[in-house]
Short mmCIF file of C-alpha atoms and ligand atoms in Angstrom, two decimals:
data_model
loop_
_atom_site.label_atom_id
_atom_site.label_comp_id
_atom_site.label_asym_id
_atom_site.label_seq_id
_atom_site.Cartn_x
_atom_site.Cartn_y
_atom_site.Cartn_z
CA MET A 23 122.53 217.88 -182.99
CA VAL A 24 119.87 217.97 -185.69
CA ASN A 25 117.82 221.16 -186.09
CA LEU A 26 114.19 220.69 -185.12
CA GLU A 27 111.08 222.21 -186.70
CA GLN A 28 108.34 223.70 -184.52
CA ASN A 29 105.63 221.30 -185.75
CA TYR A 30 105.41 217.57 -186.34
CA ASN A 31 102.37 215.44 -187.05
CA VAL A 32 103.70 212.77 -184.74
CA VAL A 33 106.27 212.87 -181.94
CA ILE A 34 107.52 209.46 -180.81
CA ALA A 35 109.35 209.50 -177.49
CA GLY A 36 111.64 206.48 -177.63
CA ALA A 37 113.74 204.97 -180.41
CA GLY A 38 113.90 201.36 -179.20
CA ALA A 39 112.10 198.54 -181.00
CA ALA A 40 108.65 200.00 -180.30
CA GLY A 41 109.43 203.59 -181.31
CA CYS A 42 111.34 202.67 -184.47
CA TYR A 43 108.74 200.17 -185.59
CA ALA A 44 105.95 202.73 -185.10
CA ALA A 45 107.92 205.26 -187.19
CA LEU A 46 108.35 202.69 -189.94
CA HIS A 47 104.60 202.08 -190.15
CA LEU A 48 103.39 205.67 -190.18
CA PRO A 49 102.30 206.98 -193.58
CA PRO A 50 105.11 208.79 -195.42
CA HIS A 51 103.16 212.06 -195.68
CA LEU A 52 103.23 212.53 -191.89
CA ARG A 53 106.18 214.44 -190.43
CA VAL A 54 107.60 212.46 -187.54
CA LEU A 55 110.06 213.33 -184.76
CA LEU A 56 111.68 210.29 -183.12
CA LEU A 57 113.43 210.98 -179.81
CA ALA A 58 116.08 209.04 -177.93
CA LYS A 59 117.14 210.19 -174.48
CA ARG A 60 120.75 209.18 -175.10
CA GLU A 61 122.32 207.42 -178.11
CA ALA A 62 119.68 205.34 -179.90
CA THR A 63 121.54 202.11 -179.23
CA LEU A 64 121.28 202.56 -175.44
CA CYS A 65 117.96 200.92 -174.59
CA ASN A 66 116.46 197.65 -173.43
CA SER A 67 115.81 196.54 -176.99
CA ALA A 68 119.55 196.47 -177.65
CA LEU A 69 120.04 194.19 -174.64
CA ALA A 70 117.55 191.47 -175.57
CA GLN A 71 119.43 188.23 -175.87
CA GLY A 72 117.03 185.30 -176.14
CA GLY A 73 114.91 186.27 -179.10
CA ILE A 74 111.43 186.93 -180.32
CA ALA A 75 108.65 184.37 -179.99
CA GLY A 76 106.18 183.66 -182.76
CA VAL A 77 104.58 181.00 -184.91
CA TRP A 78 105.72 181.60 -188.48
CA ASN A 79 105.99 178.68 -190.91
CA SER A 80 106.44 176.40 -187.91
CA PRO A 81 105.19 172.83 -188.50
CA GLY A 82 104.07 171.20 -185.24
CA ASP A 83 103.31 174.54 -183.64
CA ASN A 84 100.31 176.83 -183.84
CA ILE A 85 99.08 180.12 -182.43
CA GLU A 86 96.74 178.42 -179.98
CA LEU A 87 99.72 176.65 -178.37
CA HIS A 88 101.58 179.98 -178.21
CA ALA A 89 98.54 181.67 -176.66
CA ASN A 90 98.16 178.83 -174.19
CA ASP A 91 101.80 179.03 -173.03
CA THR A 92 101.37 182.80 -172.64
CA ARG A 93 98.24 182.25 -170.57
CA ILE A 94 99.92 179.68 -168.32
CA ALA A 95 102.86 182.03 -167.67
CA GLY A 96 100.40 184.88 -167.05
CA ALA A 97 98.34 182.81 -164.58
CA PHE A 98 95.32 183.11 -166.92
CA THR A 99 94.97 186.82 -166.22
CA ASN A 100 95.91 187.88 -169.77
CA ASN A 101 93.61 190.09 -171.81
CA PRO A 102 92.07 187.57 -174.27
CA LYS A 103 91.58 190.10 -177.06
CA THR A 104 95.07 191.58 -177.12
CA LEU A 105 96.64 188.16 -176.56
CA GLN A 106 94.86 186.79 -179.63
CA ILE A 107 96.14 189.76 -181.63
CA LEU A 108 99.68 189.19 -180.33
CA VAL A 109 99.94 185.55 -181.34
CA SER A 110 98.03 185.82 -184.61
CA GLU A 111 99.90 188.89 -185.90
CA ALA A 112 103.35 187.63 -184.84
CA ALA A 113 104.05 186.00 -188.20
CA GLN A 114 103.59 189.20 -190.20
CA ASP A 115 105.93 191.19 -187.97
CA ILE A 116 108.63 188.54 -187.80
CA GLU A 117 108.48 188.25 -191.59
CA GLN A 118 108.69 192.05 -191.79
CA LEU A 119 111.86 191.98 -189.67
CA VAL A 120 113.40 189.52 -192.11
CA GLU A 121 112.44 191.86 -194.96
CA TYR A 122 114.20 194.68 -193.10
CA GLY A 123 117.33 192.53 -193.05
CA VAL A 124 117.31 190.93 -189.59
CA GLU A 125 119.56 187.87 -189.80
CA PHE A 126 117.87 185.29 -187.60
CA ASP A 127 120.05 182.19 -187.11
CA LYS A 128 119.40 179.26 -189.42
CA ASN A 129 120.17 175.56 -189.03
CA ALA A 130 122.02 173.30 -191.49
CA ASP A 131 118.82 172.74 -193.52
CA GLY A 132 118.47 176.48 -194.09
CA ASP A 133 115.37 176.71 -191.89
CA TYR A 134 115.23 179.12 -188.96
CA ASP A 135 116.83 177.75 -185.81
CA ARG A 136 113.99 178.33 -183.39
CA THR A 137 115.09 177.92 -179.80
CA LEU A 138 113.28 176.95 -176.59
CA GLU A 139 112.83 179.06 -173.48
CA GLY A 140 111.14 178.53 -170.13
CA GLY A 141 107.36 178.18 -170.39
CA HIS A 142 107.26 177.48 -174.14
CA CYS A 143 106.04 174.02 -175.17
CA ARG A 144 107.58 174.33 -178.65
CA ARG A 145 110.83 175.68 -180.07
CA ARG A 146 109.44 178.99 -181.37
CA ILE A 147 112.00 181.65 -180.46
CA PHE A 148 113.64 183.31 -183.46
CA HIS A 149 117.06 184.56 -182.48
CA TYR A 150 120.34 185.97 -183.68
CA ARG A 151 122.91 184.12 -181.58
CA ASP A 152 122.47 185.65 -178.11
CA SER A 153 122.19 189.24 -179.36
CA THR A 154 118.76 189.25 -180.96
CA GLY A 155 117.70 192.67 -179.71
CA ALA A 156 120.83 194.43 -180.96
CA GLU A 157 120.40 192.79 -184.37
CA ILE A 158 116.73 193.82 -184.59
CA LEU A 159 117.51 197.37 -183.48
CA ARG A 160 120.36 197.60 -185.99
CA ALA A 161 118.01 196.72 -188.84
CA LEU A 162 115.19 198.97 -187.61
CA LEU A 163 117.44 202.02 -187.14
CA ALA A 164 118.92 201.45 -190.59
CA GLN A 165 115.42 201.37 -192.10
CA VAL A 166 114.29 204.43 -190.18
CA GLY A 167 117.40 206.23 -191.46
CA THR A 168 116.10 205.86 -195.02
CA LEU A 169 112.78 207.62 -194.29
CA PRO A 170 112.74 211.26 -195.39
CA ASN A 171 109.68 212.05 -193.23
CA VAL A 172 111.34 210.93 -189.95
CA THR A 173 113.81 213.07 -188.00
CA ILE A 174 115.76 211.15 -185.34
CA SER A 175 117.00 213.29 -182.50
CA GLU A 176 119.35 211.57 -180.05
CA PHE A 177 120.34 212.99 -176.66
CA THR A 178 116.94 214.67 -176.59
CA VAL A 179 114.89 214.18 -173.44
CA MET A 180 111.14 214.65 -173.43
CA SER A 181 110.69 216.42 -170.10
CA ARG A 182 106.99 217.37 -170.05
CA ALA A 183 103.96 217.45 -172.32
CA VAL A 184 100.77 219.49 -172.27
CA LYS A 185 97.51 218.72 -174.03
CA THR A 186 96.33 221.24 -176.60
CA GLU A 187 93.21 221.40 -178.71
CA THR A 188 95.10 220.07 -181.73
CA GLY A 189 97.28 217.51 -179.95
CA PHE A 190 100.23 218.18 -177.66
CA SER A 191 103.10 220.49 -176.98
CA VAL A 192 106.16 218.52 -175.98
CA GLU A 193 108.96 220.05 -173.98
CA LEU A 194 112.48 218.88 -174.78
CA LEU A 195 115.75 219.07 -172.88
CA ARG A 196 118.67 219.19 -175.32
CA ASP A 197 122.19 220.11 -174.40
CA GLY A 198 120.98 221.57 -171.11
CA GLU A 199 118.42 223.85 -172.85
CA LEU A 200 114.64 223.59 -172.75
CA SER A 201 112.60 224.05 -175.92
CA SER A 202 109.29 222.72 -177.21
CA VAL A 203 107.60 221.34 -180.31
CA ASP A 204 103.92 220.91 -181.18
CA CYS A 205 102.35 217.78 -182.59
CA HIS A 206 99.02 216.21 -183.45
CA PHE A 207 99.82 212.77 -182.03
CA LEU A 208 102.17 211.67 -179.28
CA ILE A 209 103.44 208.09 -179.00
CA LEU A 210 105.18 207.15 -175.75
CA ALA A 211 107.67 204.33 -176.31
CA THR A 212 110.06 205.12 -173.48
CA GLY A 213 110.67 201.56 -172.25
CA GLY A 214 110.83 200.11 -168.75
CA ILE A 215 111.41 201.16 -165.17
CA GLY A 216 114.36 198.99 -164.13
CA ARG A 217 116.32 201.90 -162.72
CA VAL A 218 113.75 202.25 -159.98
CA TYR A 219 115.60 199.24 -158.49
CA GLU A 220 119.09 198.81 -157.12
CA TYR A 221 119.64 195.66 -159.16
CA THR A 222 118.25 195.43 -162.67
CA THR A 223 119.13 194.08 -166.08
CA ASN A 224 117.73 197.25 -167.69
CA SER A 225 119.69 199.94 -169.48
CA ALA A 226 120.36 203.34 -167.91
CA ILE A 227 117.49 204.98 -169.81
CA ALA A 228 114.86 202.84 -168.05
CA THR A 229 113.61 205.36 -165.50
CA GLY A 230 109.90 205.34 -166.38
CA ASP A 231 109.78 208.84 -167.93
CA GLY A 232 106.94 208.02 -170.31
CA ILE A 233 104.86 206.55 -167.51
CA ARG A 234 105.32 209.70 -165.44
CA ILE A 235 104.39 211.93 -168.39
CA ALA A 236 101.32 209.83 -169.23
CA TYR A 237 100.26 209.99 -165.58
CA GLU A 238 100.67 213.78 -165.58
CA LEU A 239 98.53 213.96 -168.74
CA GLY A 240 95.74 211.97 -167.07
CA ALA A 241 96.29 208.58 -168.72
CA ARG A 242 95.46 205.52 -166.67
CA ILE A 243 98.43 203.62 -165.29
CA LYS A 244 97.63 199.99 -164.68
CA ASN A 245 99.31 197.11 -162.86
CA LEU A 246 102.60 198.90 -162.31
CA SER A 247 103.35 196.47 -159.52
CA LEU A 248 103.39 193.58 -162.00
CA ILE A 249 107.16 193.41 -162.25
CA GLN A 250 109.16 190.48 -163.49
CA PHE A 251 112.28 189.47 -161.63
CA HIS A 252 114.61 187.46 -163.83
CA PRO A 253 116.06 184.47 -161.99
CA THR A 254 119.46 184.34 -163.63
CA ALA A 255 121.26 187.67 -163.61
CA PHE A 256 125.01 187.30 -163.20
CA ASN A 257 125.55 187.92 -159.51
CA ASN A 258 128.10 190.64 -159.64
CA LYS A 259 127.98 191.66 -156.01
CA HIS A 260 129.83 194.90 -156.62
CA THR A 261 127.91 196.95 -159.22
CA ARG A 262 124.36 197.94 -160.09
CA GLU A 263 124.72 196.55 -163.64
CA CYS A 264 123.36 193.02 -163.57
CA PHE A 265 124.34 191.20 -166.71
CA LEU A 266 121.55 188.90 -167.82
CA ILE A 267 122.23 185.26 -168.51
CA SER A 268 119.48 184.40 -170.94
CA GLU A 269 116.76 181.89 -170.18
CA ALA A 270 117.86 180.18 -173.38
CA VAL A 271 120.89 178.85 -171.47
CA ARG A 272 118.46 176.83 -169.36
CA GLY A 273 116.57 176.05 -172.57
CA GLU A 274 119.76 174.45 -173.84
CA GLY A 275 120.18 172.29 -170.72
CA ALA A 276 121.72 174.35 -167.89
CA TYR A 277 120.99 173.36 -164.28
CA LEU A 278 120.37 175.61 -161.29
CA ARG A 279 122.34 174.73 -158.16
CA ASN A 280 122.15 175.99 -154.58
CA CYS A 281 125.01 176.89 -152.23
CA ASN A 282 125.72 173.17 -151.75
CA MET A 283 125.94 172.73 -155.54
CA GLU A 284 122.74 170.64 -155.49
CA ARG A 285 119.97 170.97 -158.06
CA PHE A 286 116.89 172.13 -156.16
CA MET A 287 114.08 173.01 -158.59
CA HIS A 288 112.41 169.60 -158.04
CA ARG A 289 111.37 170.89 -154.59
CA TYR A 290 109.33 173.69 -156.17
CA ASP A 291 108.09 172.82 -159.66
CA ASP A 292 107.80 169.78 -161.94
CA ARG A 293 109.05 171.78 -164.89
CA LEU A 294 112.38 172.11 -163.06
CA GLU A 295 114.73 174.67 -164.65
CA LEU A 296 112.25 175.34 -167.47
CA ALA A 297 109.49 176.64 -165.22
CA PRO A 298 108.43 180.25 -166.01
CA ARG A 299 110.66 183.00 -164.64
CA ASP A 300 108.49 184.08 -161.72
CA VAL A 301 108.32 180.48 -160.52
CA VAL A 302 112.09 180.08 -160.76
CA SER A 303 112.79 183.43 -159.05
CA HIS A 304 110.36 182.52 -156.30
CA ALA A 305 111.97 179.10 -155.90
CA ILE A 306 115.41 180.71 -155.56
CA ILE A 307 114.21 183.00 -152.76
CA LEU A 308 112.50 180.10 -150.94
CA GLU A 309 115.59 177.92 -151.36
CA SER A 310 117.70 180.80 -150.07
CA GLN A 311 115.51 180.96 -146.96
CA ARG A 312 115.82 177.16 -146.58
CA THR A 313 119.62 177.08 -146.87
CA GLY A 314 120.31 180.47 -145.33
CA SER A 315 122.53 181.40 -148.27
CA LYS A 316 122.15 183.74 -151.27
CA ASP A 317 124.70 181.79 -153.29
CA PHE A 318 123.20 180.23 -156.43
CA TRP A 319 124.78 178.87 -159.57
CA LEU A 320 123.90 178.24 -163.19
CA ASP A 321 125.70 175.24 -164.60
CA ILE A 322 125.94 174.21 -168.25
CA SER A 323 129.43 172.71 -167.97
CA HIS A 324 128.02 169.25 -168.80
CA GLU A 325 127.03 170.34 -172.35
CA ASP A 326 129.35 170.36 -175.37
CA PRO A 327 131.65 173.42 -174.90
CA GLU A 328 131.78 174.19 -178.62
CA VAL A 329 127.99 174.21 -178.88
CA VAL A 330 127.73 176.47 -175.82
CA LYS A 331 130.34 178.89 -177.17
CA ALA A 332 128.72 179.04 -180.61
CA ARG A 333 125.22 179.49 -179.23
CA PHE A 334 126.05 182.02 -176.50
CA PRO A 335 129.14 183.92 -177.67
CA LYS A 336 128.21 187.20 -176.01
CA ILE A 337 127.33 185.64 -172.66
CA TYR A 338 130.43 183.41 -172.82
CA ASN A 339 132.74 186.36 -173.48
CA LYS A 340 131.14 188.65 -170.91
CA LEU A 341 131.47 185.94 -168.27
CA LEU A 342 135.09 185.30 -169.25
CA GLU A 343 135.75 189.01 -168.63
CA GLN A 344 134.36 188.46 -165.14
CA GLY A 345 136.61 185.44 -164.58
CA TYR A 346 134.14 182.62 -165.27
CA ASP A 347 134.31 180.06 -168.08
CA LEU A 348 130.69 179.06 -168.77
CA THR A 349 131.77 175.88 -170.54
CA LYS A 350 133.85 174.63 -167.59
CA GLU A 351 132.28 175.82 -164.35
CA PRO A 352 129.05 177.01 -162.71
CA VAL A 353 128.55 180.79 -162.67
CA PRO A 354 126.99 182.78 -159.80
CA ILE A 355 123.47 184.06 -160.40
CA TYR A 356 120.67 185.72 -158.44
CA PRO A 357 117.27 187.21 -159.40
CA CYS A 358 116.98 190.89 -160.25
CA GLN A 359 114.43 193.33 -161.68
CA HIS A 360 113.97 192.67 -165.37
CA TYR A 361 110.66 193.61 -166.95
CA LEU A 362 107.47 195.55 -166.37
CA MET A 363 104.17 193.89 -167.31
CA GLY A 364 102.03 196.88 -166.27
CA GLY A 365 102.25 200.43 -167.53
CA ILE A 366 100.26 203.02 -169.44
CA ASP A 367 96.93 201.38 -170.06
CA VAL A 368 96.08 201.08 -173.76
CA ASN A 369 93.54 199.37 -175.96
CA ALA A 370 94.19 197.04 -178.88
CA PHE A 371 95.32 200.01 -181.01
CA ALA A 372 97.75 201.26 -178.34
CA GLN A 373 95.48 204.22 -177.54
CA THR A 374 95.37 205.60 -174.01
CA ARG A 375 92.27 207.25 -172.59
CA VAL A 376 93.78 210.66 -173.47
CA ASP A 377 92.80 211.67 -177.00
CA ARG A 378 95.69 211.19 -179.49
CA LEU A 379 98.05 209.86 -176.82
CA TYR A 380 99.42 206.41 -177.65
CA ALA A 381 101.80 204.12 -175.77
CA CYS A 382 103.60 201.00 -176.90
CA GLY A 383 106.47 198.72 -175.93
CA GLU A 384 107.51 198.13 -172.35
CA CYS A 385 106.00 201.37 -170.99
CA ALA A 386 102.52 200.26 -172.13
CA HIS A 387 100.04 197.89 -170.57
CA THR A 388 98.21 195.94 -173.27
CA GLY A 389 97.36 193.11 -170.90
CA VAL A 390 98.90 190.46 -173.17
CA HIS A 391 101.22 189.15 -170.46
CA GLY A 392 98.79 188.93 -167.59
CA ASN A 393 100.55 188.55 -164.26
CA ASN A 394 103.83 187.40 -165.76
CA ARG A 395 105.44 187.67 -169.17
CA LEU A 396 106.37 184.57 -171.08
CA ALA A 397 109.98 184.73 -172.30
CA SER A 398 110.53 186.47 -175.65
CA ASN A 399 107.01 187.83 -175.88
CA SER A 400 107.99 191.43 -175.16
CA LEU A 401 109.87 192.27 -178.36
CA LEU A 402 106.88 190.78 -180.11
CA GLU A 403 104.44 192.91 -178.13
CA ALA A 404 106.55 196.00 -178.87
CA LEU A 405 106.34 195.35 -182.61
CA VAL A 406 102.73 194.24 -182.93
CA PHE A 407 101.24 197.09 -180.91
CA SER A 408 103.51 199.86 -182.18
CA ARG A 409 102.53 198.89 -185.73
CA ARG A 410 98.88 198.95 -184.68
CA ALA A 411 99.38 202.42 -183.13
CA ALA A 412 100.84 203.65 -186.42
CA GLU A 413 97.98 202.09 -188.40
CA GLU A 414 95.41 203.73 -186.15
CA ILE A 415 97.13 207.12 -186.43
CA ALA A 416 97.14 206.70 -190.21
CA ARG A 417 93.35 206.24 -190.07
CA GLU A 418 92.81 209.18 -187.72
CA ALA A 419 95.27 211.51 -189.44
CA ASP A 420 92.95 212.02 -192.41
CA ALA A 421 90.50 213.82 -190.17
CA ILE A 422 92.89 216.23 -188.39
CA THR A 423 93.14 219.95 -189.08
CA PRO A 424 96.53 221.09 -190.37
CA ARG A 425 96.70 223.65 -187.55
CA PHE A 426 99.07 223.25 -184.56
CA GLU A 427 98.14 224.90 -181.29
CA HIS A 428 100.98 225.80 -178.94
CA GLY A 429 100.63 224.95 -175.25
CA GLU A 430 102.48 226.85 -172.54
CA PHE A 431 104.63 225.17 -169.90
CA LYS A 432 104.98 226.50 -166.40
CA PRO A 433 108.31 228.38 -166.53
CA VAL A 434 111.26 226.93 -164.63
CA THR A 435 113.50 229.46 -162.97
CA ALA A 436 115.24 227.39 -160.29
CA THR A 437 118.97 226.81 -160.69
CA GLU A 438 119.56 224.65 -157.61
CA PRO A 439 120.16 220.94 -158.45
CA ILE A 440 117.98 218.35 -156.78
CA PRO A 441 119.45 217.13 -153.45
CA HIS A 442 121.89 214.30 -153.80
CA GLY A 443 120.78 210.83 -152.67
CA ILE A 444 117.06 210.86 -153.52
CA ARG A 445 117.41 208.41 -156.38
CA THR A 446 119.63 206.09 -154.36
CA GLU A 447 117.10 206.06 -151.56
CA LEU A 448 114.21 205.34 -153.94
CA ARG A 449 116.07 202.38 -155.41
CA LYS A 450 116.85 201.00 -151.99
CA ILE A 451 113.23 201.32 -150.87
CA LEU A 452 111.96 199.32 -153.82
CA GLN A 453 114.72 196.72 -153.59
CA GLU A 454 114.05 196.10 -149.90
CA ASN A 455 110.27 196.25 -149.95
CA TYR A 456 109.02 195.13 -153.30
CA PHE A 457 111.29 192.42 -154.64
CA VAL A 458 110.38 188.81 -155.55
CA ILE A 459 108.47 188.27 -152.30
CA PRO A 460 107.03 191.63 -151.15
CA ASN A 461 107.86 192.85 -147.66
CA THR A 462 104.26 193.31 -146.51
CA GLU A 463 105.29 194.24 -142.98
CA HIS A 464 107.09 197.43 -144.08
CA MET A 465 105.04 198.34 -147.17
CA ARG A 466 103.16 201.24 -145.54
CA GLU A 467 106.41 202.73 -144.20
CA ALA A 468 107.98 202.45 -147.66
CA TYR A 469 104.98 204.10 -149.27
CA ASP A 470 104.97 206.97 -146.76
CA ARG A 471 108.65 207.64 -147.35
CA VAL A 472 108.20 207.61 -151.15
CA THR A 473 105.30 210.04 -150.74
CA GLU A 474 107.61 212.38 -148.78
CA LEU A 475 110.26 212.13 -151.48
CA ILE A 476 107.69 212.92 -154.17
CA GLN A 477 106.64 216.03 -152.27
CA LEU A 478 110.26 217.08 -151.91
CA ILE A 479 110.83 216.67 -155.65
CA ALA A 480 107.53 218.32 -156.59
CA CYS A 481 108.14 221.52 -154.65
CA GLU A 482 109.63 222.73 -157.97
CA ASP A 483 112.55 224.56 -156.45
CA TRP A 484 114.98 222.47 -158.46
CA LYS A 485 116.76 222.95 -161.71
CA MET A 486 115.10 221.02 -164.54
CA ASP A 487 118.00 218.83 -165.58
CA LEU A 488 118.15 215.13 -166.39
CA ASP A 489 118.81 214.18 -162.78
CA TYR A 490 115.68 216.02 -161.65
CA LEU A 491 113.49 214.59 -164.42
CA GLU A 492 114.63 211.02 -163.85
CA ALA A 493 114.20 211.34 -160.08
CA LYS A 494 110.67 212.60 -160.67
CA SER A 495 109.91 209.68 -162.98
CA GLN A 496 111.44 207.12 -160.62
CA ALA A 497 109.56 208.55 -157.64
CA THR A 498 106.25 208.55 -159.55
CA CYS A 499 106.75 204.92 -160.57
CA ALA A 500 107.80 203.87 -157.06
CA TYR A 501 104.73 205.61 -155.65
CA LEU A 502 102.38 203.92 -158.13
CA ILE A 503 103.92 200.51 -157.53
CA LEU A 504 103.65 200.69 -153.75
CA GLU A 505 100.20 202.27 -153.85
CA GLU A 506 98.87 199.17 -155.61
CA GLN A 507 100.15 197.04 -152.75
CA LEU A 508 98.33 198.84 -149.94
C1 LIG B 20 118.86 192.25 -170.59
C2 LIG B 20 117.53 192.14 -171.27
C3 LIG B 20 117.25 191.03 -172.05
C4 LIG B 20 116.01 190.92 -172.68
N1 LIG B 20 115.77 189.84 -173.49
C5 LIG B 20 114.60 189.78 -174.16
C6 LIG B 20 114.37 188.74 -175.11
O1 LIG B 20 115.22 187.90 -175.36
N2 LIG B 20 113.18 188.74 -175.76
C7 LIG B 20 112.20 189.66 -175.55
O2 LIG B 20 111.13 189.59 -176.17
N3 LIG B 20 112.43 190.66 -174.67
C8 LIG B 20 113.58 190.75 -173.99
N4 LIG B 20 113.79 191.78 -173.12
C9 LIG B 20 112.76 192.82 -172.98
C10 LIG B 20 112.75 193.70 -174.22
O3 LIG B 20 114.06 193.91 -174.66
C11 LIG B 20 112.09 195.04 -173.94
O4 LIG B 20 110.88 194.87 -173.28
C12 LIG B 20 111.83 195.79 -175.23
O5 LIG B 20 112.97 195.81 -176.03
C13 LIG B 20 111.39 197.19 -174.91
O6 LIG B 20 111.40 197.95 -176.09
P1 LIG B 20 110.93 199.45 -176.02
O7 LIG B 20 111.08 199.99 -177.40
O8 LIG B 20 109.62 199.54 -175.36
O9 LIG B 20 111.97 200.16 -175.01
P2 LIG B 20 113.53 200.42 -175.16
O10 LIG B 20 114.14 199.54 -176.17
O11 LIG B 20 114.11 200.41 -173.81
O12 LIG B 20 113.60 201.90 -175.74
C14 LIG B 20 113.22 203.00 -174.97
C15 LIG B 20 113.56 204.27 -175.72
O13 LIG B 20 112.96 205.38 -175.06
C16 LIG B 20 113.88 206.44 -174.98
N5 LIG B 20 113.51 207.30 -173.86
C17 LIG B 20 113.27 206.96 -172.56
N6 LIG B 20 112.91 208.05 -171.85
C18 LIG B 20 112.92 209.10 -172.72
C19 LIG B 20 112.66 210.48 -172.60
N7 LIG B 20 112.31 211.05 -171.43
N8 LIG B 20 112.79 211.26 -173.69
C20 LIG B 20 113.16 210.74 -174.89
N9 LIG B 20 113.41 209.42 -175.07
C21 LIG B 20 113.29 208.62 -174.00
C22 LIG B 20 115.22 205.75 -174.80
O14 LIG B 20 116.27 206.62 -175.09
C23 LIG B 20 115.03 204.59 -175.80
O15 LIG B 20 115.34 205.06 -177.10
C24 LIG B 20 115.03 191.91 -172.49
C25 LIG B 20 115.31 193.01 -171.70
C26 LIG B 20 116.55 193.13 -171.09
C27 LIG B 20 116.83 194.33 -170.25
#
């Protein structure tokens, strides 16, 4: 483990796309601590398959079309200001990725092979095969590694933060020990909340820690119940890990079939398989109610097998491991939790309402997505708004005093681990009551039970280990989600 100093100008909690990109855009004279809860490669960014949307040197496309597709997917509830920033600044950040060495796929002419995904009216998704996120993260981490002013600390959990006159004190859990550092600015880039659900595509780190910490600091949490359920997760009925089968597979011609192997999307939307994700997930649940079966299939066996294998090597191989050949047969799918549109409310510079507290990436709510995110807009949002956070901090940093005040944390003496089963129960409550079509009949009951669990966790008689901290984060998120529904 790296040795840490007592003071940093900026602490960034989260080393996914948002956290790394913020670090890369902070001025080199600021000392930065970049935290990852586990290894830096374990995060949602590393899992992104489809790609990153944007209009960059794209004849026949323009930012107004991109904005319009985003608005349609978001049911016209998007924040117009941040949306305009997202689409108009996409080109500079995609170009920057290329400068950092991201190898987006190219076609035979040497131009970028932009792909199509549900809800986009043009082929505007830059991708690296079906592992775009891992490729982007690889390049970003490599760049961050060259910065002498940035210390990356993996397996370091931000557990709590307190506001001080000069910024924040941030408590860290490393190797089972609690310690703290002081900073002028705190950027939360802790990712999503998928692990609040039984079935999710998200990585194990996605327990909503940053949202809980922002809430404790008095930041506004907005639209936490705006959750996207991806329609085509591989339906592995046995484990919590739901392997995502990218939307791009439908973009390249795959059909959805019901338990009778019939295509059914024509009953629900004229855009058929290329309707936005919420529409497709909703259609699957309605079709399931119509047929009385939860068996659904994704079928691309009619397309050229070599093209499918070359375009989706990771998905093809992962499915083969599960006993399915994507090029020859339909594969079982079902919706599952995938993405959070809401989060820590921020302005166009990623600032929360708490002085010097910033949030970016999936834990933040910029309002760009509105009610539902358009495919491949989230990596873009993570980059655009983390860069803007860094630029704003660069402006503000000139005015700060060099002093660091140290804030005290309430001591933790308990040694008893949190009771077993709380996290399982929380996940079950959300899965049963707030999935694609909310269970309005039992919402109050679910909320009351989550409130009881929060009280049980908050009685502070538990050892402050990772299990406790994640349970606290999951319970806070579950509470905020259900509260919005009452
Ligand atoms: C399977 C899958 C496929 C996807 N495909 C696409 C796609 O094709 N295109 C697209 O645009 N989007 C896609 N997304 C969404 C996109 O990947 C994410 O929204 C985005 O990468 C989030 O980036 P982030 O930096 O905010 O969070 P993450 O990449 O999840 O990073 C979070 C970081 O925070 C750290 N962290 C968390 N809690 C703590 C703590 N308490 N202390 C310290 N560190 C902490 C973690 O260790 C991690 O380093 C996909 C998501 C999934 C799950």
